[in-house]
Amino acid sequence: MKKTITILAALILASAAVSAQTLTGYDVMKKAKEVPEAKTSSSNATLTIHSKKGSDRIREVIMKSKDYGDVKKEIIVFTTPKDVAGVGYLMFDYEEDANGNKKDSDNWLYMPAMKKTRRIASSGSESEGSFMGTDFTYQDMGERALNKYDYNLLGEETVDGVACYKVECISKAHTEKDPRYISYIAKTDYILRRCEFYDRQNQLHRILTCTDFTTISGYTTAQKMKMENVQSGTWSLIESKNIVYNANDIDDSLFTVAALEKGRIR
């Protein structure tokens, strides 16, 4: 009986090893994309923008999102300091269809000083521009379509003590500002721990690190996300707090341009 159990255990381990070996870069990124998310989220965040000269600008923001199945709607509103208070960003990020195709996101930026809402292109140079003077781009704020990239599993590497898959992602269009990036996806939960972005000259451009992980309502959450521009010497840090998932008090009407312009998000 003992011998039978030993043989079965060996077969199971061998099967798991084969499965791990046959996992592709695409498989890893697909699993990362399929990690369950809360239907709604609400949080406050402190945004620190570190300049090349070493000075810091501090911003406070409110962030809310709601998943409707075929589209995820997100809104970000700046509350302090006074010069940016009321600035809002609204994004509709669409899900991929059964064939892996993804409709371009719809994005709006409201500037209260101008009393005007501007549509932000979801692709091209504008989408790759700086988001509100940070090292994050507008493109970084949404999800990238799986079928727009080719993937290579480069191996495994440890990030902050966590074993990760190292996946190279290469844009099929080759027209992006950072057409290649390397994602470090945790083997345990398929959540991103680090990402390195390379420019058109294949030089390291930016590094995203996700830290201070905690579990909230069953969801593994990075409370800090730092984007460092290694070429300019600047960085931007988002520190989230008061995170609430699956609340029932997030009204659909908040995710509208009208709500942005009327300052309804508090």
CSV table of N, CA and C in Angstrom, one decimal, residues 62-225:
chain,number,residue,atom,x,y,z
A,62,ILE,N,-8.9,60.9,-5.2
A,62,ILE,CA,-10.0,59.9,-4.9
A,62,ILE,C,-10.1,59.0,-6.2
A,63,MET,N,-10.2,57.7,-6.0
A,63,MET,CA,-10.3,56.7,-7.1
A,63,MET,C,-11.5,55.8,-6.8
A,64,LYS,N,-12.3,55.6,-7.9
A,64,LYS,CA,-13.4,54.7,-7.8
A,64,LYS,C,-13.5,54.0,-9.1
A,65,SER,N,-14.0,52.7,-9.0
A,65,SER,CA,-14.2,51.9,-10.3
A,65,SER,C,-15.4,51.0,-10.1
A,66,LYS,N,-16.0,50.6,-11.2
A,66,LYS,CA,-17.1,49.6,-11.2
A,66,LYS,C,-17.0,48.8,-12.5
A,67,ASP,N,-17.1,47.5,-12.3
A,67,ASP,CA,-17.0,46.5,-13.4
A,67,ASP,C,-18.4,46.1,-13.8
A,68,TYR,N,-18.7,46.4,-15.1
A,68,TYR,CA,-20.0,46.1,-15.7
A,68,TYR,C,-20.0,44.8,-16.5
A,69,GLY,N,-18.9,44.1,-16.5
A,69,GLY,CA,-18.8,42.9,-17.3
A,69,GLY,C,-18.1,43.1,-18.6
A,70,ASP,N,-18.8,43.9,-19.5
A,70,ASP,CA,-18.2,44.2,-20.8
A,70,ASP,C,-17.3,45.4,-20.8
A,71,VAL,N,-17.4,46.2,-19.7
A,71,VAL,CA,-16.6,47.4,-19.6
A,71,VAL,C,-16.4,47.7,-18.1
A,72,LYS,N,-15.2,48.2,-17.8
A,72,LYS,CA,-14.8,48.6,-16.5
A,72,LYS,C,-14.7,50.1,-16.5
A,73,LYS,N,-15.5,50.8,-15.6
A,73,LYS,CA,-15.4,52.3,-15.6
A,73,LYS,C,-14.7,52.7,-14.4
A,74,GLU,N,-13.7,53.7,-14.6
A,74,GLU,CA,-12.9,54.2,-13.5
A,74,GLU,C,-12.8,55.7,-13.6
A,75,ILE,N,-12.7,56.3,-12.4
A,75,ILE,CA,-12.7,57.7,-12.3
A,75,ILE,C,-11.6,58.1,-11.2
A,76,ILE,N,-10.8,59.1,-11.5
A,76,ILE,CA,-9.8,59.6,-10.6
A,76,ILE,C,-10.0,61.1,-10.5
A,77,VAL,N,-10.1,61.6,-9.3
A,77,VAL,CA,-10.3,63.1,-9.1
A,77,VAL,C,-9.3,63.6,-8.1
A,78,PHE,N,-8.6,64.6,-8.5
A,78,PHE,CA,-7.6,65.3,-7.6
A,78,PHE,C,-8.3,66.2,-6.6
A,79,THR,N,-7.9,66.1,-5.3
A,79,THR,CA,-8.6,66.9,-4.3
A,79,THR,C,-7.7,68.0,-3.7
A,80,THR,N,-6.4,67.8,-3.6
A,80,THR,CA,-5.4,68.8,-3.2
A,80,THR,C,-4.1,68.6,-4.0
A,81,PRO,N,-3.3,69.7,-4.1
A,81,PRO,CA,-3.5,71.0,-3.6
A,81,PRO,C,-4.5,71.8,-4.5
A,82,LYS,N,-4.7,73.1,-4.2
A,82,LYS,CA,-5.7,73.9,-4.8
A,82,LYS,C,-5.5,74.0,-6.3
A,83,ASP,N,-4.2,74.0,-6.8
A,83,ASP,CA,-4.0,74.2,-8.2
A,83,ASP,C,-4.5,73.1,-9.1
A,84,VAL,N,-4.7,71.9,-8.5
A,84,VAL,CA,-5.2,70.7,-9.3
A,84,VAL,C,-6.5,70.2,-8.8
A,85,ALA,N,-7.0,70.8,-7.7
A,85,ALA,CA,-8.3,70.3,-7.1
A,85,ALA,C,-9.4,70.4,-8.1
A,86,GLY,N,-10.1,69.3,-8.3
A,86,GLY,CA,-11.2,69.2,-9.2
A,86,GLY,C,-10.8,68.6,-10.6
A,87,VAL,N,-9.5,68.5,-10.8
A,87,VAL,CA,-9.1,67.8,-12.1
A,87,VAL,C,-9.6,66.4,-12.0
A,88,GLY,N,-10.2,65.9,-13.1
A,88,GLY,CA,-10.7,64.5,-13.1
A,88,GLY,C,-10.4,63.8,-14.4
A,89,TYR,N,-10.3,62.5,-14.2
A,89,TYR,CA,-10.0,61.6,-15.4
A,89,TYR,C,-11.0,60.4,-15.3
A,90,LEU,N,-11.7,60.2,-16.4
A,90,LEU,CA,-12.7,59.2,-16.5
A,90,LEU,C,-12.3,58.2,-17.7
A,91,MET,N,-12.4,56.9,-17.4
A,91,MET,CA,-11.9,56.0,-18.4
A,91,MET,C,-12.9,54.8,-18.4
A,92,PHE,N,-13.3,54.4,-19.7
A,92,PHE,CA,-14.1,53.2,-19.9
A,92,PHE,C,-13.1,52.2,-20.6
A,93,ASP,N,-12.8,51.2,-19.8
A,93,ASP,CA,-11.8,50.2,-20.3
A,93,ASP,C,-12.6,48.9,-20.7
A,94,TYR,N,-12.6,48.6,-22.0
A,94,TYR,CA,-13.5,47.5,-22.5
A,94,TYR,C,-12.8,46.1,-22.4
A,95,GLU,N,-13.6,45.1,-22.1
A,95,GLU,CA,-13.1,43.7,-22.1
A,95,GLU,C,-12.8,43.2,-23.4
A,96,GLU,N,-12.0,42.2,-23.5
A,96,GLU,CA,-11.7,41.5,-24.8
A,96,GLU,C,-12.9,40.6,-25.1
A,97,ASP,N,-13.1,40.4,-26.4
A,97,ASP,CA,-14.2,39.5,-26.8
A,97,ASP,C,-13.7,38.1,-26.9
A,98,ALA,N,-14.5,37.2,-27.3
A,98,ALA,CA,-14.1,35.7,-27.4
A,98,ALA,C,-12.9,35.5,-28.3
A,99,ASN,N,-12.7,36.4,-29.3
A,99,ASN,CA,-11.6,36.2,-30.2
A,99,ASN,C,-10.3,37.0,-29.8
A,100,GLY,N,-10.4,37.5,-28.6
A,100,GLY,CA,-9.2,38.2,-28.1
A,100,GLY,C,-9.1,39.7,-28.5
A,101,ASN,N,-10.1,40.2,-29.2
A,101,ASN,CA,-10.1,41.6,-29.7
A,101,ASN,C,-10.6,42.5,-28.6
A,102,LYS,N,-10.0,43.7,-28.5
A,102,LYS,CA,-10.4,44.6,-27.5
A,102,LYS,C,-10.6,46.0,-28.1
A,103,LYS,N,-11.8,46.5,-27.8
A,103,LYS,CA,-12.1,47.9,-28.3
A,103,LYS,C,-11.2,48.9,-27.5
A,104,ASP,N,-10.8,49.9,-28.2
A,104,ASP,CA,-10.0,51.0,-27.6
A,104,ASP,C,-10.8,51.6,-26.5
A,105,SER,N,-10.1,52.0,-25.4
A,105,SER,CA,-10.8,52.6,-24.2
A,105,SER,C,-11.3,54.0,-24.6
A,106,ASP,N,-12.3,54.5,-23.9
A,106,ASP,CA,-12.7,55.9,-24.0
A,106,ASP,C,-12.2,56.6,-22.8
A,107,ASN,N,-11.6,57.8,-23.0
A,107,ASN,CA,-11.0,58.5,-21.9
A,107,ASN,C,-11.3,60.0,-22.0
A,108,TRP,N,-11.6,60.6,-20.8
A,108,TRP,CA,-11.8,62.0,-20.8
A,108,TRP,C,-11.1,62.7,-19.6
A,109,LEU,N,-10.5,63.9,-19.9
A,109,LEU,CA,-9.8,64.6,-18.9
A,109,LEU,C,-10.5,66.0,-18.6
A,110,TYR,N,-10.9,66.2,-17.4
A,110,TYR,CA,-11.6,67.5,-17.1
A,110,TYR,C,-10.7,68.5,-16.4
A,111,MET,N,-10.5,69.7,-16.9
A,111,MET,CA,-9.7,70.7,-16.3
A,111,MET,C,-10.6,71.8,-15.8
A,112,PRO,N,-10.8,71.9,-14.5
A,112,PRO,CA,-11.8,73.0,-14.0
A,112,PRO,C,-11.3,74.4,-14.3
A,113,ALA,N,-10.0,74.7,-14.3
A,113,ALA,CA,-9.6,76.0,-14.6
A,113,ALA,C,-10.0,76.5,-16.0
A,114,MET,N,-10.1,75.5,-16.9
A,114,MET,CA,-10.6,75.9,-18.3
A,114,MET,C,-12.1,75.6,-18.4
A,115,LYS,N,-12.7,74.9,-17.4
A,115,LYS,CA,-14.1,74.5,-17.5
A,115,LYS,C,-14.4,73.7,-18.7
A,116,LYS,N,-13.5,72.8,-19.0
A,116,LYS,CA,-13.6,72.1,-20.3
A,116,LYS,C,-13.1,70.6,-20.1
A,117,THR,N,-13.8,69.7,-20.8
A,117,THR,CA,-13.5,68.3,-20.8
A,117,THR,C,-12.9,68.0,-22.1
A,118,ARG,N,-11.7,67.3,-22.1
A,118,ARG,CA,-11.0,67.0,-23.3
A,118,ARG,C,-11.0,65.5,-23.5
A,119,ARG,N,-11.2,65.0,-24.7
A,119,ARG,CA,-11.1,63.6,-25.0
A,119,ARG,C,-9.7,63.2,-25.2
A,120,ILE,N,-9.2,62.1,-24.6
A,120,ILE,CA,-7.8,61.7,-24.7
A,120,ILE,C,-7.8,60.4,-25.6
A,121,ALA,N,-7.0,60.5,-26.6
A,121,ALA,CA,-6.9,59.4,-27.6
A,121,ALA,C,-6.4,58.1,-26.8
A,122,SER,N,-6.9,57.0,-27.1
A,122,SER,CA,-6.6,55.8,-26.4
A,122,SER,C,-5.4,55.1,-27.1
A,123,SER,N,-4.9,55.6,-28.2
A,123,SER,CA,-3.7,55.0,-28.9
A,123,SER,C,-3.0,56.1,-29.5
A,124,GLY,N,-1.7,55.9,-29.9
A,124,GLY,CA,-0.9,56.9,-30.5
A,124,GLY,C,-0.1,57.7,-29.4
A,125,SER,N,0.5,58.8,-29.9
A,125,SER,CA,1.4,59.5,-29.0
A,125,SER,C,0.7,60.1,-27.8
A,126,GLU,N,-0.5,60.5,-27.9
A,126,GLU,CA,-1.2,61.2,-26.8
A,126,GLU,C,-1.4,60.2,-25.7
A,127,SER,N,-1.7,58.9,-26.0
A,127,SER,CA,-1.9,57.9,-24.9
A,127,SER,C,-0.6,57.6,-24.2
A,128,GLU,N,0.5,57.9,-24.9
A,128,GLU,CA,1.8,57.6,-24.3
A,128,GLU,C,2.4,58.8,-23.6
A,129,GLY,N,1.6,59.9,-23.5
A,129,GLY,CA,2.0,61.1,-22.8
A,129,GLY,C,1.9,60.9,-21.3
A,130,SER,N,2.5,61.9,-20.6
A,130,SER,CA,2.5,61.8,-19.1
A,130,SER,C,1.1,62.1,-18.6
A,131,PHE,N,0.7,61.2,-17.6
A,131,PHE,CA,-0.5,61.4,-16.9
A,131,PHE,C,-0.4,62.4,-15.8
A,132,MET,N,-0.9,63.6,-16.0
A,132,MET,CA,-0.9,64.7,-15.0
A,132,MET,C,0.5,64.9,-14.4
A,133,GLY,N,1.5,65.0,-15.3
A,133,GLY,CA,2.9,65.3,-14.9
A,133,GLY,C,3.6,64.2,-14.2
A,134,THR,N,3.1,63.0,-14.2
A,134,THR,CA,3.7,61.9,-13.6
A,134,THR,C,4.6,61.1,-14.5
A,135,ASP,N,5.2,60.0,-14.0
A,135,ASP,CA,5.9,59.1,-14.9
A,135,ASP,C,5.1,58.0,-15.4
A,136,PHE,N,3.8,58.0,-15.0
A,136,PHE,CA,2.8,57.1,-15.6
A,136,PHE,C,2.3,57.7,-16.8
A,137,THR,N,1.9,56.9,-17.8
A,137,THR,CA,1.3,57.4,-19.0
A,137,THR,C,-0.2,57.1,-19.0
A,138,TYR,N,-1.0,57.7,-19.9
A,138,TYR,CA,-2.4,57.4,-20.0
A,138,TYR,C,-2.6,56.0,-20.3
A,139,GLN,N,-1.7,55.4,-21.1
A,139,GLN,CA,-1.8,54.0,-21.5
A,139,GLN,C,-1.7,53.1,-20.2
A,140,ASP,N,-0.8,53.5,-19.3
A,140,ASP,CA,-0.6,52.7,-18.1
A,140,ASP,C,-1.8,52.6,-17.2
A,141,MET,N,-2.7,53.6,-17.4
A,141,MET,CA,-3.9,53.6,-16.5
A,141,MET,C,-4.9,52.5,-16.8
A,142,GLY,N,-4.8,52.0,-18.0
A,142,GLY,CA,-5.8,50.9,-18.4
A,142,GLY,C,-5.1,49.6,-18.7
A,143,GLU,N,-5.8,48.6,-19.1
A,143,GLU,CA,-5.2,47.3,-19.4
A,143,GLU,C,-4.8,47.2,-20.9
A,144,ARG,N,-3.8,46.5,-21.2
A,144,ARG,CA,-3.3,46.3,-22.5
A,144,ARG,C,-3.9,45.0,-23.1
A,145,ALA,N,-4.3,45.0,-24.4
A,145,ALA,CA,-4.9,43.9,-25.0
A,145,ALA,C,-3.9,42.8,-25.2
A,146,LEU,N,-4.3,41.6,-24.8
A,146,LEU,CA,-3.4,40.4,-25.0
A,146,LEU,C,-2.9,40.2,-26.4
A,147,ASN,N,-3.8,40.3,-27.3
A,147,ASN,CA,-3.5,40.0,-28.7
A,147,ASN,C,-2.7,41.0,-29.5
A,148,LYS,N,-2.3,42.1,-28.8
A,148,LYS,CA,-1.5,43.1,-29.4
A,148,LYS,C,0.0,42.9,-29.2
A,149,TYR,N,0.3,41.8,-28.5
A,149,TYR,CA,1.7,41.6,-28.1
A,149,TYR,C,2.1,40.1,-28.4
A,150,ASP,N,3.4,39.9,-28.6
A,150,ASP,CA,3.9,38.6,-28.6
A,150,ASP,C,4.6,38.3,-27.3
A,151,TYR,N,4.6,37.1,-26.8
A,151,TYR,CA,5.1,36.8,-25.5
A,151,TYR,C,6.2,35.7,-25.5
A,152,ASN,N,7.2,35.9,-24.7
A,152,ASN,CA,8.2,34.9,-24.5
A,152,ASN,C,8.5,34.7,-23.0
A,153,LEU,N,8.4,33.4,-22.5
A,153,LEU,CA,8.7,33.1,-21.1
A,153,LEU,C,10.2,33.0,-21.0
A,154,LEU,N,10.8,34.0,-20.3
A,154,LEU,CA,12.3,34.1,-20.2
A,154,LEU,C,12.8,33.2,-19.1
A,155,GLY,N,11.9,32.8,-18.2
A,155,GLY,CA,12.4,32.0,-17.1
A,155,GLY,C,11.7,32.4,-15.8
A,156,GLU,N,12.4,32.3,-14.7
A,156,GLU,CA,11.9,32.6,-13.4
A,156,GLU,C,12.9,33.5,-12.7
A,157,GLU,N,12.3,34.4,-11.8
A,157,GLU,CA,13.2,35.3,-11.0
A,157,GLU,C,12.5,35.7,-9.8
A,158,THR,N,13.2,35.9,-8.7
A,158,THR,CA,12.6,36.3,-7.4
A,158,THR,C,12.6,37.8,-7.3
A,159,VAL,N,11.4,38.3,-6.9
A,159,VAL,CA,11.2,39.8,-6.7
A,159,VAL,C,10.7,40.0,-5.3
A,160,ASP,N,11.5,40.7,-4.5
A,160,ASP,CA,11.1,40.9,-3.1
A,160,ASP,C,10.8,39.6,-2.4
A,161,GLY,N,11.6,38.5,-2.7
A,161,GLY,CA,11.4,37.3,-2.0
A,161,GLY,C,10.2,36.4,-2.6
A,162,VAL,N,9.6,36.9,-3.7
A,162,VAL,CA,8.5,36.1,-4.3
A,162,VAL,C,9.0,35.6,-5.6
A,163,ALA,N,8.8,34.3,-5.8
A,163,ALA,CA,9.1,33.6,-7.1
A,163,ALA,C,8.2,34.1,-8.2
A,164,CYS,N,8.8,34.6,-9.3
A,164,CYS,CA,7.9,35.1,-10.4
A,164,CYS,C,8.3,34.5,-11.7
A,165,TYR,N,7.3,34.4,-12.6
A,165,TYR,CA,7.6,34.2,-14.0
A,165,TYR,C,8.1,35.5,-14.6
A,166,LYS,N,9.1,35.4,-15.5
A,166,LYS,CA,9.6,36.5,-16.2
A,166,LYS,C,9.2,36.4,-17.6
A,167,VAL,N,8.3,37.3,-18.0
A,167,VAL,CA,7.7,37.3,-19.4
A,167,VAL,C,8.0,38.5,-20.2
A,168,GLU,N,8.6,38.3,-21.4
A,168,GLU,CA,8.8,39.4,-22.3
A,168,GLU,C,7.6,39.6,-23.2
A,169,CYS,N,7.2,40.9,-23.3
A,169,CYS,CA,6.0,41.2,-24.0
A,169,CYS,C,6.4,42.2,-25.1
A,170,ILE,N,6.2,41.9,-26.4
A,170,ILE,CA,6.7,42.7,-27.5
A,170,ILE,C,5.5,43.1,-28.3
A,171,SER,N,5.4,44.4,-28.5
A,171,SER,CA,4.3,45.0,-29.3
A,171,SER,C,4.3,44.5,-30.8
A,172,LYS,N,3.2,44.0,-31.3
A,172,LYS,CA,3.2,43.6,-32.7
A,172,LYS,C,3.3,44.8,-33.6
A,173,ALA,N,2.8,46.0,-33.2
A,173,ALA,CA,2.8,47.2,-34.0
A,173,ALA,C,4.2,47.8,-34.1
A,174,HIS,N,5.0,47.7,-33.0
A,174,HIS,CA,6.4,48.2,-32.9
A,174,HIS,C,6.3,49.8,-33.0
A,175,THR,N,5.2,50.4,-32.8
A,175,THR,CA,5.1,51.9,-32.9
A,175,THR,C,5.0,52.5,-31.5
A,176,GLU,N,4.9,51.8,-30.5
A,176,GLU,CA,4.8,52.4,-29.2
A,176,GLU,C,6.1,53.0,-28.7
A,177,LYS,N,6.0,53.9,-27.8
A,177,LYS,CA,7.2,54.6,-27.2
A,177,LYS,C,8.0,53.6,-26.5
A,178,ASP,N,7.3,52.7,-25.8
A,178,ASP,CA,8.0,51.5,-25.1
A,178,ASP,C,7.5,50.3,-25.7
A,179,PRO,N,8.0,49.8,-26.8
A,179,PRO,CA,7.4,48.7,-27.5
A,179,PRO,C,7.7,47.3,-26.9
A,180,ARG,N,8.5,47.3,-25.9
A,180,ARG,CA,8.8,46.0,-25.3
A,180,ARG,C,8.9,46.2,-23.7
A,181,TYR,N,8.3,45.3,-23.0
A,181,TYR,CA,8.4,45.3,-21.6
A,181,TYR,C,8.5,43.9,-21.0
A,182,ILE,N,9.0,43.8,-19.8
A,182,ILE,CA,9.2,42.5,-19.2
A,182,ILE,C,8.4,42.6,-17.9
A,183,SER,N,7.5,41.6,-17.8
A,183,SER,CA,6.6,41.5,-16.6
A,183,SER,C,7.1,40.4,-15.7
A,184,TYR,N,7.0,40.7,-14.4
A,184,TYR,CA,7.4,39.7,-13.4
A,184,TYR,C,6.1,39.3,-12.6
A,185,ILE,N,5.5,38.1,-12.9
A,185,ILE,CA,4.2,37.7,-12.4
A,185,ILE,C,4.4,36.6,-11.4
A,186,ALA,N,3.9,36.9,-10.2
A,186,ALA,CA,4.1,35.9,-9.1
A,186,ALA,C,3.5,34.6,-9.4
A,187,LYS,N,4.3,33.5,-9.1
A,187,LYS,CA,3.8,32.2,-9.4
A,187,LYS,C,2.7,31.7,-8.6
A,188,THR,N,2.6,32.3,-7.4
A,188,THR,CA,1.5,31.8,-6.4
A,188,THR,C,0.2,32.4,-6.8
A,189,ASP,N,0.1,33.7,-7.2
A,189,ASP,CA,-1.2,34.3,-7.4
A,189,ASP,C,-1.4,35.0,-8.7
A,190,TYR,N,-0.3,35.0,-9.6
A,190,TYR,CA,-0.4,35.6,-10.9
A,190,TYR,C,-0.6,37.1,-10.9
A,191,ILE,N,-0.1,37.7,-9.8
A,191,ILE,CA,-0.3,39.2,-9.7
A,191,ILE,C,1.1,39.8,-10.0
A,192,LEU,N,1.1,40.9,-10.8
A,192,LEU,CA,2.3,41.6,-11.2
A,192,LEU,C,3.0,42.2,-10.0
A,193,ARG,N,4.3,41.9,-10.0
A,193,ARG,CA,5.2,42.5,-8.9
A,193,ARG,C,6.1,43.6,-9.4
A,194,ARG,N,6.5,43.4,-10.7
A,194,ARG,CA,7.5,44.4,-11.3
A,194,ARG,C,7.3,44.4,-12.8
A,195,CYS,N,7.6,45.5,-13.4
A,195,CYS,CA,7.6,45.6,-14.9
A,195,CYS,C,8.6,46.6,-15.4
A,196,GLU,N,9.4,46.1,-16.4
A,196,GLU,CA,10.5,47.0,-16.9
A,196,GLU,C,10.1,47.3,-18.4
A,197,PHE,N,10.1,48.6,-18.7
A,197,PHE,CA,9.7,49.1,-20.0
A,197,PHE,C,11.0,49.5,-20.8
A,198,TYR,N,11.0,49.1,-22.0
A,198,TYR,CA,12.2,49.4,-22.9
A,198,TYR,C,11.7,50.3,-24.1
A,199,ASP,N,12.6,51.3,-24.4
A,199,ASP,CA,12.2,52.2,-25.5
A,199,ASP,C,12.5,51.6,-26.9
A,200,ARG,N,12.3,52.4,-27.9
A,200,ARG,CA,12.5,51.9,-29.3
A,200,ARG,C,14.0,51.6,-29.6
A,201,GLN,N,14.9,52.1,-28.8
A,201,GLN,CA,16.3,51.8,-28.9
A,201,GLN,C,16.7,50.6,-28.1
A,202,ASN,N,15.7,50.0,-27.5
A,202,ASN,CA,15.8,48.8,-26.6
A,202,ASN,C,16.6,49.1,-25.3
A,203,GLN,N,16.5,50.4,-24.9
A,203,GLN,CA,17.2,50.8,-23.7
A,203,GLN,C,16.1,50.9,-22.6
A,204,LEU,N,16.5,50.4,-21.4
A,204,LEU,CA,15.6,50.5,-20.2
A,204,LEU,C,15.1,51.9,-20.0
A,205,HIS,N,13.8,52.1,-20.0
A,205,HIS,CA,13.3,53.4,-19.9
A,205,HIS,C,12.6,53.7,-18.5
A,206,ARG,N,11.7,52.7,-18.1
A,206,ARG,CA,11.0,52.9,-16.9
A,206,ARG,C,10.9,51.6,-16.1
A,207,ILE,N,10.7,51.7,-14.8
A,207,ILE,CA,10.5,50.5,-14.0
A,207,ILE,C,9.3,50.7,-13.0
A,208,LEU,N,8.4,49.8,-13.1
A,208,LEU,CA,7.2,49.8,-12.2
A,208,LEU,C,7.4,48.8,-11.1
A,209,THR,N,7.3,49.2,-9.9
A,209,THR,CA,7.4,48.2,-8.8
A,209,THR,C,6.1,48.3,-7.9
A,210,CYS,N,5.6,47.1,-7.6
A,210,CYS,CA,4.4,47.0,-6.8
A,210,CYS,C,4.7,46.4,-5.4
A,211,THR,N,4.4,47.1,-4.4
A,211,THR,CA,4.9,46.6,-3.0
A,211,THR,C,3.8,46.8,-2.0
A,212,ASP,N,4.1,46.5,-0.8
A,212,ASP,CA,3.2,46.7,0.4
A,212,ASP,C,1.9,45.9,0.1
A,213,PHE,N,2.0,44.6,-0.2
A,213,PHE,CA,0.8,43.8,-0.5
A,213,PHE,C,0.0,43.5,0.7
A,214,THR,N,-1.3,43.5,0.6
A,214,THR,CA,-2.1,43.1,1.7
A,214,THR,C,-3.4,42.4,1.1
A,215,THR,N,-4.1,41.8,1.9
A,215,THR,CA,-5.4,41.1,1.5
A,215,THR,C,-6.6,41.9,2.0
A,216,ILE,N,-7.4,42.3,1.1
A,216,ILE,CA,-8.6,43.1,1.5
A,216,ILE,C,-9.8,42.4,0.9
A,217,SER,N,-10.7,42.0,1.8
A,217,SER,CA,-11.9,41.3,1.3
A,217,SER,C,-11.6,40.1,0.4
A,218,GLY,N,-10.5,39.5,0.6
A,218,GLY,CA,-10.1,38.3,-0.2
A,218,GLY,C,-9.3,38.6,-1.4
A,219,TYR,N,-9.0,39.9,-1.7
A,219,TYR,CA,-8.3,40.3,-2.9
A,219,TYR,C,-6.9,40.8,-2.5
A,220,THR,N,-5.8,40.2,-3.1
A,220,THR,CA,-4.5,40.6,-2.9
A,220,THR,C,-4.3,42.0,-3.6
A,221,THR,N,-3.8,42.9,-2.8
A,221,THR,CA,-3.7,44.3,-3.2
A,221,THR,C,-2.4,44.9,-3.0
A,222,ALA,N,-1.8,45.6,-4.0
A,222,ALA,CA,-0.6,46.4,-3.8
A,222,ALA,C,-1.0,47.8,-3.4
A,223,GLN,N,-0.5,48.1,-2.2
A,223,GLN,CA,-0.8,49.5,-1.7
A,223,GLN,C,0.1,50.6,-2.2
A,224,LYS,N,1.2,50.2,-2.8
A,224,LYS,CA,2.2,51.1,-3.3
A,224,LYS,C,2.6,50.7,-4.7
A,225,MET,N,2.5,51.7,-5.6
A,225,MET,CA,3.0,51.4,-7.0
A,225,MET,C,3.9,52.6,-7.4
